[in-house]
Coordinates of C-alpha atoms and ligand atoms in Angstrom, one line a residue:
M4 CA 0.0 0.0 0.3
E5 CA 1.5 3.3 -1.0
V6 CA 1.5 5.9 1.4
E7 CA 1.3 9.6 0.1
A8 CA 3.6 12.3 2.2
H9 CA 1.4 15.6 2.0
V10 CA 2.8 19.1 3.0
T11 CA -0.3 21.0 4.2
D12 CA -0.7 24.8 4.8
A13 CA -3.9 26.6 5.2
V14 CA -3.4 29.4 2.3
G15 CA -4.7 29.7 -1.8
T16 CA -8.3 28.2 -0.6
S17 CA -11.3 30.2 -2.2
G18 CA -14.3 27.5 -1.6
L19 CA -16.1 27.6 1.2
F20 CA -16.1 24.8 4.3
I21 CA -19.2 24.8 6.7
A22 CA -19.2 22.4 9.2
F23 CA -23.0 20.9 10.6
E24 CA -22.5 19.6 14.5
G25 CA -24.5 18.7 17.7
G26 CA -25.5 15.6 19.8
E27 CA -27.4 12.3 18.7
G28 CA -30.7 12.9 17.3
A29 CA -30.1 16.5 16.8
G30 CA -31.4 16.0 13.4
K31 CA -28.2 16.9 11.7
S32 CA -28.2 14.4 9.1
T33 CA -31.9 14.9 8.2
H34 CA -31.3 18.5 8.0
L35 CA -28.4 18.4 5.7
R36 CA -30.1 16.0 3.1
R37 CA -33.0 18.8 2.8
L38 CA -29.7 21.3 2.3
T39 CA -28.6 19.8 -0.2
E40 CA -31.7 18.8 -2.0
R41 CA -32.6 23.1 -2.2
L42 CA -29.1 23.4 -2.9
D43 CA -30.0 20.8 -6.4
R44 CA -32.4 22.4 -7.1
L45 CA -31.4 25.7 -7.1
G46 CA -28.1 24.8 -9.0
V47 CA -25.6 25.7 -6.6
A48 CA -23.0 23.1 -6.5
H49 CA -21.8 21.0 -3.3
L50 CA -20.1 18.2 -1.8
L51 CA -22.3 16.4 1.3
V52 CA -19.1 14.6 3.3
R53 CA -19.1 13.0 6.8
E54 CA -17.1 12.5 9.7
P55 CA -16.0 9.8 10.6
G56 CA -15.4 8.5 7.0
G57 CA -15.9 10.5 3.8
T58 CA -12.7 8.8 2.2
P59 CA -12.1 4.6 1.5
A60 CA -10.4 5.2 4.7
G61 CA -12.0 7.6 6.9
E62 CA -14.9 4.7 5.9
R63 CA -13.4 2.4 7.3
I64 CA -12.4 3.5 10.3
R65 CA -16.0 4.5 11.3
Q66 CA -16.6 0.9 11.1
I67 CA -13.4 0.6 13.9
V68 CA -14.8 3.6 16.4
L69 CA -18.3 3.1 15.4
D70 CA -18.2 -0.5 16.2
P71 CA -20.0 -1.4 19.7
T72 CA -18.4 -4.6 20.0
T73 CA -14.8 -3.5 19.3
P74 CA -13.7 -1.9 22.8
I75 CA -11.0 0.9 22.6
F76 CA -9.6 3.5 25.2
A77 CA -10.6 7.3 24.9
E78 CA -7.2 8.1 23.5
T79 CA -7.6 5.3 20.3
E80 CA -10.7 6.9 20.0
L81 CA -9.1 10.2 19.8
L82 CA -6.5 9.2 17.6
L83 CA -8.8 7.0 14.7
Y84 CA -11.2 10.2 14.7
L85 CA -7.8 12.4 13.7
A86 CA -6.7 9.7 11.7
S87 CA -9.8 9.8 9.4
R88 CA -9.5 13.9 9.7
A89 CA -6.1 14.0 8.2
E90 CA -7.3 11.6 5.5
F91 CA -11.0 13.4 5.3
V92 CA -8.9 16.9 4.9
N93 CA -6.0 16.2 2.7
R94 CA -7.9 13.7 0.1
V95 CA -11.5 15.7 -0.1
V96 CA -11.9 19.3 1.6
R97 CA -8.6 20.8 0.4
P98 CA -8.7 19.9 -3.5
A99 CA -12.4 21.0 -2.7
L100 CA -11.9 24.3 -1.5
E101 CA -8.9 24.9 -3.9
R102 CA -11.6 23.9 -7.2
G103 CA -14.0 26.8 -5.5
E104 CA -16.2 23.9 -3.9
L105 CA -18.3 24.4 -1.4
V106 CA -18.2 21.7 1.7
L107 CA -20.6 21.0 3.8
A108 CA -19.9 18.8 6.5
D109 CA -21.6 16.4 8.7
R110 CA -19.3 16.9 11.8
F111 CA -15.8 18.4 12.3
E112 CA -13.5 19.5 14.9
M113 CA -16.1 20.6 17.0
S114 CA -17.2 17.2 17.3
T115 CA -13.7 16.1 18.6
Y116 CA -13.2 19.4 21.1
A117 CA -16.9 18.1 22.7
Y118 CA -16.8 14.3 22.8
Q119 CA -13.3 13.3 23.4
G120 CA -11.9 16.9 24.6
L121 CA -14.8 17.8 27.0
A122 CA -17.0 14.5 27.3
R123 CA -14.8 12.2 27.7
G124 CA -12.1 14.6 29.8
L125 CA -9.6 14.1 27.7
G126 CA -8.3 18.1 27.9
L127 CA -9.5 20.8 25.5
D128 CA -5.3 21.9 24.5
R129 CA -4.3 18.9 23.7
V130 CA -7.2 17.5 21.6
K131 CA -6.9 21.1 19.9
D132 CA -3.1 20.7 19.6
L133 CA -3.7 16.9 18.0
N134 CA -6.8 18.3 15.7
A135 CA -4.1 20.8 14.0
F136 CA -1.6 18.5 13.5
A137 CA -4.3 16.6 11.9
T138 CA -5.8 19.5 9.5
G139 CA -2.4 21.1 8.6
G140 CA -4.6 24.4 10.6
L141 CA -7.2 24.1 8.4
K142 CA -10.6 25.7 10.1
P143 CA -13.8 26.4 8.8
D144 CA -15.4 29.2 7.5
G145 CA -18.4 28.5 9.9
T146 CA -19.7 26.2 12.3
V147 CA -23.5 25.3 12.4
L148 CA -24.6 23.9 15.8
L149 CA -27.9 22.2 16.1
A150 CA -28.5 22.4 19.7
L151 CA -31.3 20.3 21.2
D152 CA -31.5 18.8 24.7
A153 CA -29.5 16.0 25.2
D154 CA -32.5 13.6 26.4
V155 CA -34.5 15.0 23.7
G156 CA -32.5 14.1 20.9
R157 CA -32.0 10.8 22.2
G158 CA -35.4 10.1 22.8
R159 CA -35.6 10.3 18.6
Q160 CA -33.1 7.7 17.8
R161 CA -33.8 5.1 16.1
G162 CA -32.6 1.2 15.0
Q163 CA -29.3 0.3 15.7
A164 CA -26.9 2.1 19.0
D165 CA -23.3 2.5 17.6
R166 CA -20.4 2.3 20.5
L167 CA -21.1 6.0 21.1
E168 CA -24.9 6.0 20.9
Q169 CA -24.5 3.5 23.4
E170 CA -22.9 5.7 25.9
H171 CA -24.8 6.6 29.0
A172 CA -27.5 9.1 29.3
E173 CA -24.7 11.4 31.6
F174 CA -22.1 11.4 28.8
H175 CA -24.6 12.9 26.3
R176 CA -25.7 15.2 28.5
A177 CA -21.9 16.2 28.9
V178 CA -21.8 16.4 25.3
A179 CA -24.8 19.1 25.2
R180 CA -23.3 21.0 27.3
A181 CA -19.7 20.6 25.8
Y182 CA -21.6 22.3 23.0
A183 CA -22.8 25.1 24.1
A184 CA -19.7 26.3 26.1
L185 CA -18.0 25.8 23.1
A186 CA -20.1 28.0 20.8
E187 CA -19.3 30.8 23.0
S188 CA -15.6 30.3 23.7
E189 CA -15.1 29.0 19.6
P190 CA -14.9 31.8 16.5
G191 CA -17.1 31.6 14.3
V192 CA -20.5 29.2 15.3
I193 CA -23.9 29.8 14.6
T194 CA -26.4 28.5 17.3
I195 CA -29.4 26.9 15.8
D196 CA -32.3 26.2 18.2
S197 CA -33.4 22.0 16.7
D198 CA -36.6 22.1 19.0
G199 CA -39.6 22.1 16.9
P200 CA -41.0 20.7 13.8
L201 CA -38.8 19.7 11.1
E202 CA -40.1 22.5 8.4
E203 CA -39.3 25.2 11.1
V204 CA -35.6 24.2 11.9
Q205 CA -35.0 23.9 8.3
E206 CA -36.0 27.7 7.8
R207 CA -34.2 29.1 10.9
L208 CA -31.0 27.2 9.5
W209 CA -31.3 28.1 5.8
T210 CA -32.3 32.2 7.2
A211 CA -29.0 31.7 9.0
L212 CA -26.6 30.6 6.0
S213 CA -28.2 33.3 3.6
A214 CA -27.8 36.1 6.2
N215 CA -23.9 34.7 6.2
W216 CA -23.6 34.0 2.9
P217 CA -26.2 34.9 0.5
D218 CA -24.5 33.7 -3.1
R219 CA -24.7 30.4 -1.7
F220 CA -27.8 30.7 0.3
P221 CA -29.7 32.7 -1.3
P222 CA -32.4 34.6 0.8
G223 CA -36.0 33.6 0.6
A224 CA -35.0 30.5 -2.4
Ligands
TMP330 P1 -22.6 10.5 13.3 O1 -23.5 9.3 13.5 O2 -23.2 11.8 13.4 O3 -22.0 10.2 12.1 O4 -21.3 10.3 14.1 C1 -20.9 9.2 14.8 C2 -20.6 9.5 16.0 O5 -19.1 9.8 16.1 C3 -21.0 11.0 17.1 O6 -21.1 9.7 18.1 C4 -20.3 11.8 17.3 C5 -18.8 10.4 17.3 N1 -17.6 11.7 16.8 C6 -16.4 11.8 18.1 O7 -16.7 11.0 19.3 N2 -15.8 12.6 17.5 C7 -15.4 13.0 16.6 O8 -14.3 13.8 16.4 C8 -16.6 13.1 15.5 C9 -16.5 13.6 14.0 C10 -17.6 12.0 15.6

C-alpha cells in the first residue's frame, strides 16, 4: 500500500467550508439532506461529506470506532477520529476548496472538542493541538450547531445504537453542555435551536446560512 506524503498549508483556498455539529438525534443528517436537495434545486454546486468517513480509509476507520463490539480506550478513540480527519482534509476538503467548491461537512473538529476533549475528559488544549496536526491548520469558514436537549435528542433515535450512542445518558448531557460552552468560546459558531417541527428548523437554518453566505444560500429561495 502506497503512503502519500502531504504538505499541508492553510492558504490558497477560495471555496467555502461549513461544518455542521450537534449531539445524537439533533437532526443534523436530516437537515443536511434537505439542505443539499434545496441546493440541487437551485443549481448550487456543493459537496456533502461526513466524519468520521468521507474517504476510503475514513469509512473503514468509522467501522472500527463505532463498532459496539470493539472496545477501545479514549486515547485510541481520539486518534482514530483524527486519523480519519487527516485523510478527509487532505483528500477531500482541501482539493475541493482549491477548486472553489462549497463543502458541507456532517461533523468536524468541534465534535472532537466536545466528545473527546470535554465529555471524555481528554483535555481541550491537548485535543486542539492534536487536531491542528491532523488538519494542517485548516479551519471551517463557519460552524453550524444544531442545539437540542440531550435527552430529547436521544428519544428521537431509531435503529441499532453504535458504540457512542450506547454511552450512558450523562455522557450525552456532557456532550450537550460541551457544545453549548464551545458555541460561546469558539469563533464562527452559528447556533440553531433544533427543537420544533422539521420545516421550521430547516427555515431557521436556511435563514442563518443566507444571512452569512447569500451567494451560496440565496435569501428566500
Ligand atoms: P454520526 O453518527 O453523527 O455520523 O457520528 C458518529 C459518532 O462519532 C457520533 O456519536 C459522534 C462521534 N464523534 C466523536 O466522538 N468525535 C469526532 O471527532 C467525530 C467526528 C464524531
